[in-house]
Amino acid sequence: MKVFVEKDYESMSERAFSLFLKFLPETKVLGLATGNSPLGFYRRICRAHEEGRVSLKGLHTFNLDEYYGIKQSHPESYRTFMNENLFGKVDISDENIHFPASEGEAHSVTAHYNEQLDEMGGPDFQLLGIGQNGHIAFNEPGSPKNSRTRVVRLTQSTIEVNKPPSEYAVTMGLLDILKSKRIVLLASGKSKADAVSKMIDGPMTYKVPASYLQEHPEAYIILDRDAASKVDISSIGERVKESEKFGDGSYFFDL
Ligand code: GLP
């Protein structure tokens, strides 16, 4: 895991954006996430596109998840979120946007998404957030490491945090997420501090799906100070291969 601790949300977003620019020439399939965490990152992509510095033409995108049992046009669907915050503002071709269907018979919805993922070979660059209970996408605690796209029932704690339009979701599985060539996980704010410390310091366990990122060869964990506030820096000190303190007070660990 390559862990960046940035001073605030904006610097976290800037760090993610600079990694995105660095890897864009090698990216054909882009895995995308919803939520507050990637908003600043998306704003930067949109601005750079507007200024003619970034084009997403030719890229294929795969979103991690969608609520199940609602219309895709629902104001709280993840598709609506993506249209408003990214797709509507950049030059991605409509036919290159891949999204889990929010309606339809569960088996065909999930089989279709898995086929599309197999066809494209999975994400080269996968963006992730983290849930307060350590979930990634909607792989809630208890999700198997070899899981693929499926319909899941959200846990009570996620329902309380997300206040979702449906208690069911279609999510990409851990297998496909972990197969991504590069993963960039964003976390900001104190509400994420427990999940972040379990992901980095804790044992790798199905109880904290994000902890599986510990064994990924190229996972970039980008945190703001609040999200990093419960990480055991002394234990990191022992495991660290390389650490660097940047002039602006942010720092980097290669674990
Ligand atoms: C939802 C999504 C996750 C996301 C998480 C965190 O549960 N399914 O993919 O990472 O929310 O969202 P936020 O970034 O708003 O905290």
Short mmCIF file of C-alpha atoms and ligand atoms in Angstrom, two decimals:
data_model
loop_
_atom_site.label_atom_id
_atom_site.label_comp_id
_atom_site.label_asym_id
_atom_site.label_seq_id
_atom_site.Cartn_x
_atom_site.Cartn_y
_atom_site.Cartn_z
CA MET A 1 0.00 0.00 0.00
CA LYS A 2 1.21 3.45 -0.82
CA VAL A 3 -0.29 5.78 1.74
CA PHE A 4 -0.48 9.54 1.26
CA VAL A 5 -1.60 11.74 4.13
CA GLU A 6 -2.66 15.16 2.88
CA LYS A 7 -3.56 18.23 4.86
CA ASP A 8 -7.16 18.49 3.76
CA TYR A 9 -9.84 17.38 1.29
CA GLU A 10 -8.62 19.62 -1.52
CA SER A 11 -5.02 18.39 -1.29
CA MET A 12 -6.32 14.80 -1.18
CA SER A 13 -8.27 15.47 -4.39
CA GLU A 14 -5.26 17.15 -6.00
CA ARG A 15 -3.03 14.16 -5.18
CA ALA A 16 -5.56 11.77 -6.74
CA PHE A 17 -5.82 13.98 -9.81
CA SER A 18 -2.05 14.08 -10.29
CA LEU A 19 -1.91 10.26 -10.09
CA PHE A 20 -4.74 10.10 -12.61
CA LEU A 21 -2.84 12.36 -15.03
CA LYS A 22 0.31 10.32 -14.55
CA PHE A 23 -1.42 7.02 -15.36
CA LEU A 24 -3.89 8.28 -17.99
CA PRO A 25 -1.66 7.33 -20.94
CA GLU A 26 -1.74 3.70 -19.71
CA THR A 27 -5.46 3.70 -18.88
CA LYS A 28 -8.06 2.26 -21.23
CA VAL A 29 -10.60 1.15 -18.64
CA LEU A 30 -11.42 3.49 -15.80
CA GLY A 31 -13.29 2.25 -12.72
CA LEU A 32 -15.37 4.95 -11.06
CA ALA A 33 -16.91 5.54 -7.64
CA THR A 34 -19.67 7.76 -6.30
CA GLY A 35 -19.94 9.62 -3.00
CA ASN A 36 -18.48 12.79 -1.52
CA SER A 37 -14.93 11.49 -1.52
CA PRO A 38 -14.36 11.64 -5.31
CA LEU A 39 -16.21 14.94 -5.92
CA GLY A 40 -13.12 17.16 -5.72
CA PHE A 41 -11.28 14.75 -7.99
CA TYR A 42 -14.13 14.85 -10.56
CA ARG A 43 -14.20 18.66 -10.38
CA ARG A 44 -10.52 18.69 -11.33
CA ILE A 45 -11.07 16.38 -14.29
CA CYS A 46 -13.98 18.53 -15.52
CA ARG A 47 -11.96 21.74 -15.18
CA ALA A 48 -8.97 20.23 -16.97
CA HIS A 49 -11.28 19.02 -19.74
CA GLU A 50 -12.83 22.47 -20.08
CA GLU A 51 -9.35 23.96 -20.40
CA GLY A 52 -8.50 21.43 -23.10
CA ARG A 53 -5.90 19.64 -20.95
CA VAL A 54 -7.66 16.28 -20.57
CA SER A 55 -9.72 14.14 -22.91
CA LEU A 56 -11.54 10.97 -21.88
CA LYS A 57 -12.53 10.09 -25.43
CA GLY A 58 -11.87 6.45 -26.18
CA LEU A 59 -11.82 5.45 -22.49
CA HIS A 60 -14.31 2.92 -21.17
CA THR A 61 -15.71 3.55 -17.70
CA PHE A 62 -17.16 1.02 -15.26
CA ASN A 63 -18.98 2.22 -12.18
CA LEU A 64 -18.68 0.20 -9.01
CA ASP A 65 -22.29 0.04 -7.97
CA GLU A 66 -25.88 1.20 -8.26
CA TYR A 67 -28.98 0.99 -6.09
CA TYR A 68 -31.23 -1.85 -7.19
CA GLY A 69 -34.97 -1.61 -7.66
CA ILE A 70 -35.15 2.06 -8.64
CA LYS A 71 -35.21 3.79 -12.03
CA GLN A 72 -31.81 4.76 -13.35
CA SER A 73 -33.21 8.27 -13.77
CA HIS A 74 -34.05 8.44 -10.03
CA PRO A 75 -32.55 11.67 -8.60
CA GLU A 76 -30.60 9.64 -6.03
CA SER A 77 -29.34 6.95 -8.38
CA TYR A 78 -25.60 6.66 -8.81
CA ARG A 79 -26.08 7.11 -12.55
CA THR A 80 -27.69 10.50 -11.94
CA PHE A 81 -24.78 11.41 -9.65
CA MET A 82 -22.26 10.49 -12.34
CA ASN A 83 -24.17 12.32 -15.10
CA GLU A 84 -24.22 15.47 -12.99
CA ASN A 85 -20.68 15.35 -11.68
CA LEU A 86 -18.68 13.88 -14.53
CA PHE A 87 -20.28 12.32 -17.60
CA GLY A 88 -22.28 15.41 -18.55
CA LYS A 89 -19.17 17.60 -18.42
CA VAL A 90 -16.52 15.61 -20.27
CA ASP A 91 -16.12 13.91 -23.65
CA ILE A 92 -16.72 10.24 -22.69
CA SER A 93 -18.80 8.58 -25.41
CA ASP A 94 -22.13 7.32 -24.13
CA GLU A 95 -21.56 3.82 -25.48
CA ASN A 96 -18.33 3.57 -23.46
CA ILE A 97 -20.08 4.15 -20.13
CA HIS A 98 -20.75 0.86 -18.35
CA PHE A 99 -23.08 0.84 -15.39
CA PRO A 100 -24.77 -1.94 -13.42
CA ALA A 101 -28.47 -1.87 -14.36
CA SER A 102 -30.70 -0.69 -11.52
CA GLU A 103 -33.67 -2.78 -12.64
CA GLY A 104 -34.30 -6.16 -14.22
CA GLU A 105 -33.96 -9.76 -13.23
CA ALA A 106 -31.00 -10.05 -10.83
CA HIS A 107 -29.21 -12.88 -12.60
CA SER A 108 -29.24 -11.24 -16.01
CA VAL A 109 -28.26 -7.83 -14.60
CA THR A 110 -25.20 -9.26 -12.85
CA ALA A 111 -24.22 -11.71 -15.60
CA HIS A 112 -24.32 -8.91 -18.16
CA TYR A 113 -22.02 -6.70 -16.08
CA ASN A 114 -19.56 -9.54 -15.51
CA GLU A 115 -19.50 -10.23 -19.26
CA GLN A 116 -18.72 -6.59 -19.98
CA LEU A 117 -15.94 -6.60 -17.37
CA ASP A 118 -14.48 -9.78 -18.83
CA GLU A 119 -14.65 -8.40 -22.33
CA MET A 120 -12.76 -5.24 -21.39
CA GLY A 121 -10.29 -6.97 -19.08
CA GLY A 122 -11.20 -5.02 -15.93
CA PRO A 123 -10.10 -1.56 -14.79
CA ASP A 124 -6.58 -0.24 -15.34
CA PHE A 125 -7.28 2.52 -12.84
CA GLN A 126 -9.95 1.95 -10.18
CA LEU A 127 -11.14 4.77 -7.97
CA LEU A 128 -12.58 3.80 -4.56
CA GLY A 129 -14.10 5.34 -1.48
CA ILE A 130 -14.53 3.51 1.81
CA GLY A 131 -17.64 3.05 3.93
CA GLN A 132 -17.57 3.72 7.67
CA ASN A 133 -17.80 -0.05 8.21
CA GLY A 134 -14.88 -0.73 5.86
CA HIS A 135 -16.93 -1.59 2.78
CA ILE A 136 -15.68 -0.91 -0.73
CA ALA A 137 -18.30 -0.38 -3.44
CA PHE A 138 -21.19 -2.25 -1.76
CA ASN A 139 -19.06 -5.18 -0.65
CA GLU A 140 -20.19 -5.09 2.94
CA PRO A 141 -18.36 -6.85 5.80
CA GLY A 142 -18.55 -10.60 5.19
CA SER A 143 -18.20 -10.31 1.41
CA PRO A 144 -16.09 -13.09 -0.09
CA LYS A 145 -12.80 -12.14 -1.64
CA ASN A 146 -13.67 -14.03 -4.82
CA SER A 147 -17.07 -12.35 -5.23
CA ARG A 148 -18.20 -10.93 -8.55
CA THR A 149 -21.05 -8.62 -9.50
CA ARG A 150 -24.15 -9.45 -7.50
CA VAL A 151 -27.21 -8.00 -5.82
CA VAL A 152 -26.69 -7.32 -2.11
CA ARG A 153 -28.78 -6.15 0.79
CA LEU A 154 -27.20 -3.17 2.54
CA THR A 155 -26.29 -3.49 6.20
CA GLN A 156 -28.21 -1.52 8.78
CA SER A 157 -25.21 0.73 9.43
CA THR A 158 -24.87 1.60 5.72
CA ILE A 159 -28.61 2.29 5.52
CA GLU A 160 -28.26 4.70 8.43
CA VAL A 161 -25.27 6.49 6.89
CA ASN A 162 -26.37 6.57 3.22
CA LYS A 163 -30.15 6.96 3.66
CA PRO A 164 -30.48 5.14 0.33
CA PRO A 165 -33.46 5.13 -2.05
CA SER A 166 -33.37 1.29 -1.89
CA GLU A 167 -32.01 -1.21 0.63
CA TYR A 168 -30.62 -3.29 -2.24
CA ALA A 169 -27.74 -2.59 -4.57
CA VAL A 170 -25.86 -4.16 -7.45
CA THR A 171 -22.15 -4.10 -6.77
CA MET A 172 -19.00 -5.10 -8.56
CA GLY A 173 -17.39 -7.86 -6.49
CA LEU A 174 -14.10 -7.89 -4.62
CA LEU A 175 -12.51 -10.17 -7.20
CA ASP A 176 -12.90 -7.63 -10.00
CA ILE A 177 -11.91 -4.68 -7.82
CA LEU A 178 -8.77 -6.42 -6.60
CA LYS A 179 -7.86 -7.46 -10.14
CA SER A 180 -7.60 -3.79 -11.18
CA LYS A 181 -4.10 -2.82 -12.20
CA ARG A 182 -4.05 0.30 -10.04
CA ILE A 183 -6.35 1.30 -7.23
CA VAL A 184 -6.73 4.78 -5.77
CA LEU A 185 -8.78 4.91 -2.57
CA LEU A 186 -9.86 8.27 -1.16
CA ALA A 187 -10.95 8.91 2.43
CA SER A 188 -11.55 12.16 4.21
CA GLY A 189 -12.98 13.19 7.54
CA LYS A 190 -13.05 11.81 11.09
CA SER A 191 -16.03 9.53 10.33
CA LYS A 192 -13.65 7.39 8.22
CA ALA A 193 -10.80 7.22 10.78
CA ASP A 194 -11.79 3.84 12.31
CA ALA A 195 -12.33 2.13 8.97
CA VAL A 196 -9.06 3.56 7.64
CA SER A 197 -7.01 2.35 10.61
CA LYS A 198 -8.53 -1.15 10.31
CA MET A 199 -7.81 -1.16 6.58
CA ILE A 200 -4.13 -0.21 7.08
CA ASP A 201 -3.18 -1.55 10.54
CA GLY A 202 -5.62 -4.36 11.09
CA PRO A 203 -5.42 -7.96 9.95
CA MET A 204 -6.64 -8.76 6.47
CA THR A 205 -10.15 -10.00 7.09
CA TYR A 206 -13.54 -10.43 5.45
CA LYS A 207 -14.85 -8.30 8.33
CA VAL A 208 -13.15 -5.26 6.76
CA PRO A 209 -13.31 -5.69 2.98
CA ALA A 210 -10.97 -2.72 2.39
CA SER A 211 -8.23 -4.59 4.30
CA TYR A 212 -7.78 -6.83 1.22
CA LEU A 213 -6.08 -3.85 -0.42
CA GLN A 214 -3.06 -4.65 1.78
CA GLU A 215 -2.09 -7.37 -0.65
CA HIS A 216 -2.72 -5.41 -3.83
CA PRO A 217 0.53 -4.62 -5.66
CA GLU A 218 -0.42 -1.05 -6.58
CA ALA A 219 -2.93 0.43 -4.16
CA TYR A 220 -2.67 4.17 -3.45
CA ILE A 221 -4.46 5.19 -0.28
CA ILE A 222 -4.98 8.95 -0.19
CA LEU A 223 -6.18 10.35 3.12
CA ASP A 224 -6.70 13.71 4.66
CA ARG A 225 -5.39 14.23 8.20
CA ASP A 226 -8.73 13.53 9.86
CA ALA A 227 -9.19 10.22 8.06
CA ALA A 228 -5.59 9.29 8.97
CA SER A 229 -5.95 10.36 12.61
CA LYS A 230 -6.33 6.81 14.02
CA VAL A 231 -3.66 5.12 11.91
CA ASP A 232 -0.97 3.72 14.17
CA ILE A 233 1.98 5.73 12.92
CA SER A 234 4.42 3.91 15.22
CA SER A 235 3.50 0.54 13.71
CA ILE A 236 3.74 2.06 10.25
CA GLY A 237 7.24 3.20 11.21
CA GLU A 238 8.32 -0.42 11.61
CA ARG A 239 6.79 -1.60 8.35
CA VAL A 240 7.72 1.35 6.23
CA LYS A 241 9.98 0.84 3.23
CA GLU A 242 10.20 4.41 2.22
CA SER A 243 8.75 7.51 3.72
CA GLU A 244 8.88 11.05 2.67
CA LYS A 245 7.71 14.25 4.23
CA PHE A 246 6.66 16.85 1.70
CA GLY A 247 7.34 20.52 2.41
CA ASP A 248 3.64 21.33 2.75
CA GLY A 249 3.18 19.07 5.80
CA SER A 250 1.82 16.07 3.90
CA TYR A 251 3.63 12.78 3.94
CA PHE A 252 3.92 9.48 2.15
CA PHE A 253 4.53 5.86 3.25
CA ASP A 254 5.26 2.91 1.03
CA LEU A 255 4.20 -0.09 3.13
C1 GLP B 1 -21.31 4.27 -0.68
C2 GLP B 1 -20.71 3.67 -1.94
C3 GLP B 1 -19.23 3.48 -1.80
C4 GLP B 1 -18.60 4.73 -1.28
C5 GLP B 1 -19.14 5.03 0.10
C6 GLP B 1 -18.50 6.23 0.74
O1 GLP B 1 -21.60 3.34 0.26
N1 GLP B 1 -21.30 2.44 -2.29
O2 GLP B 1 -18.69 3.13 -3.08
O3 GLP B 1 -17.21 4.54 -1.21
O4 GLP B 1 -20.53 5.28 -0.07
O5 GLP B 1 -19.12 7.42 0.34
P1 GLP B 1 -18.57 8.85 0.69
O6 GLP B 1 -17.39 9.06 -0.20
O7 GLP B 1 -19.70 9.77 0.36
O8 GLP B 1 -18.22 8.87 2.12
#
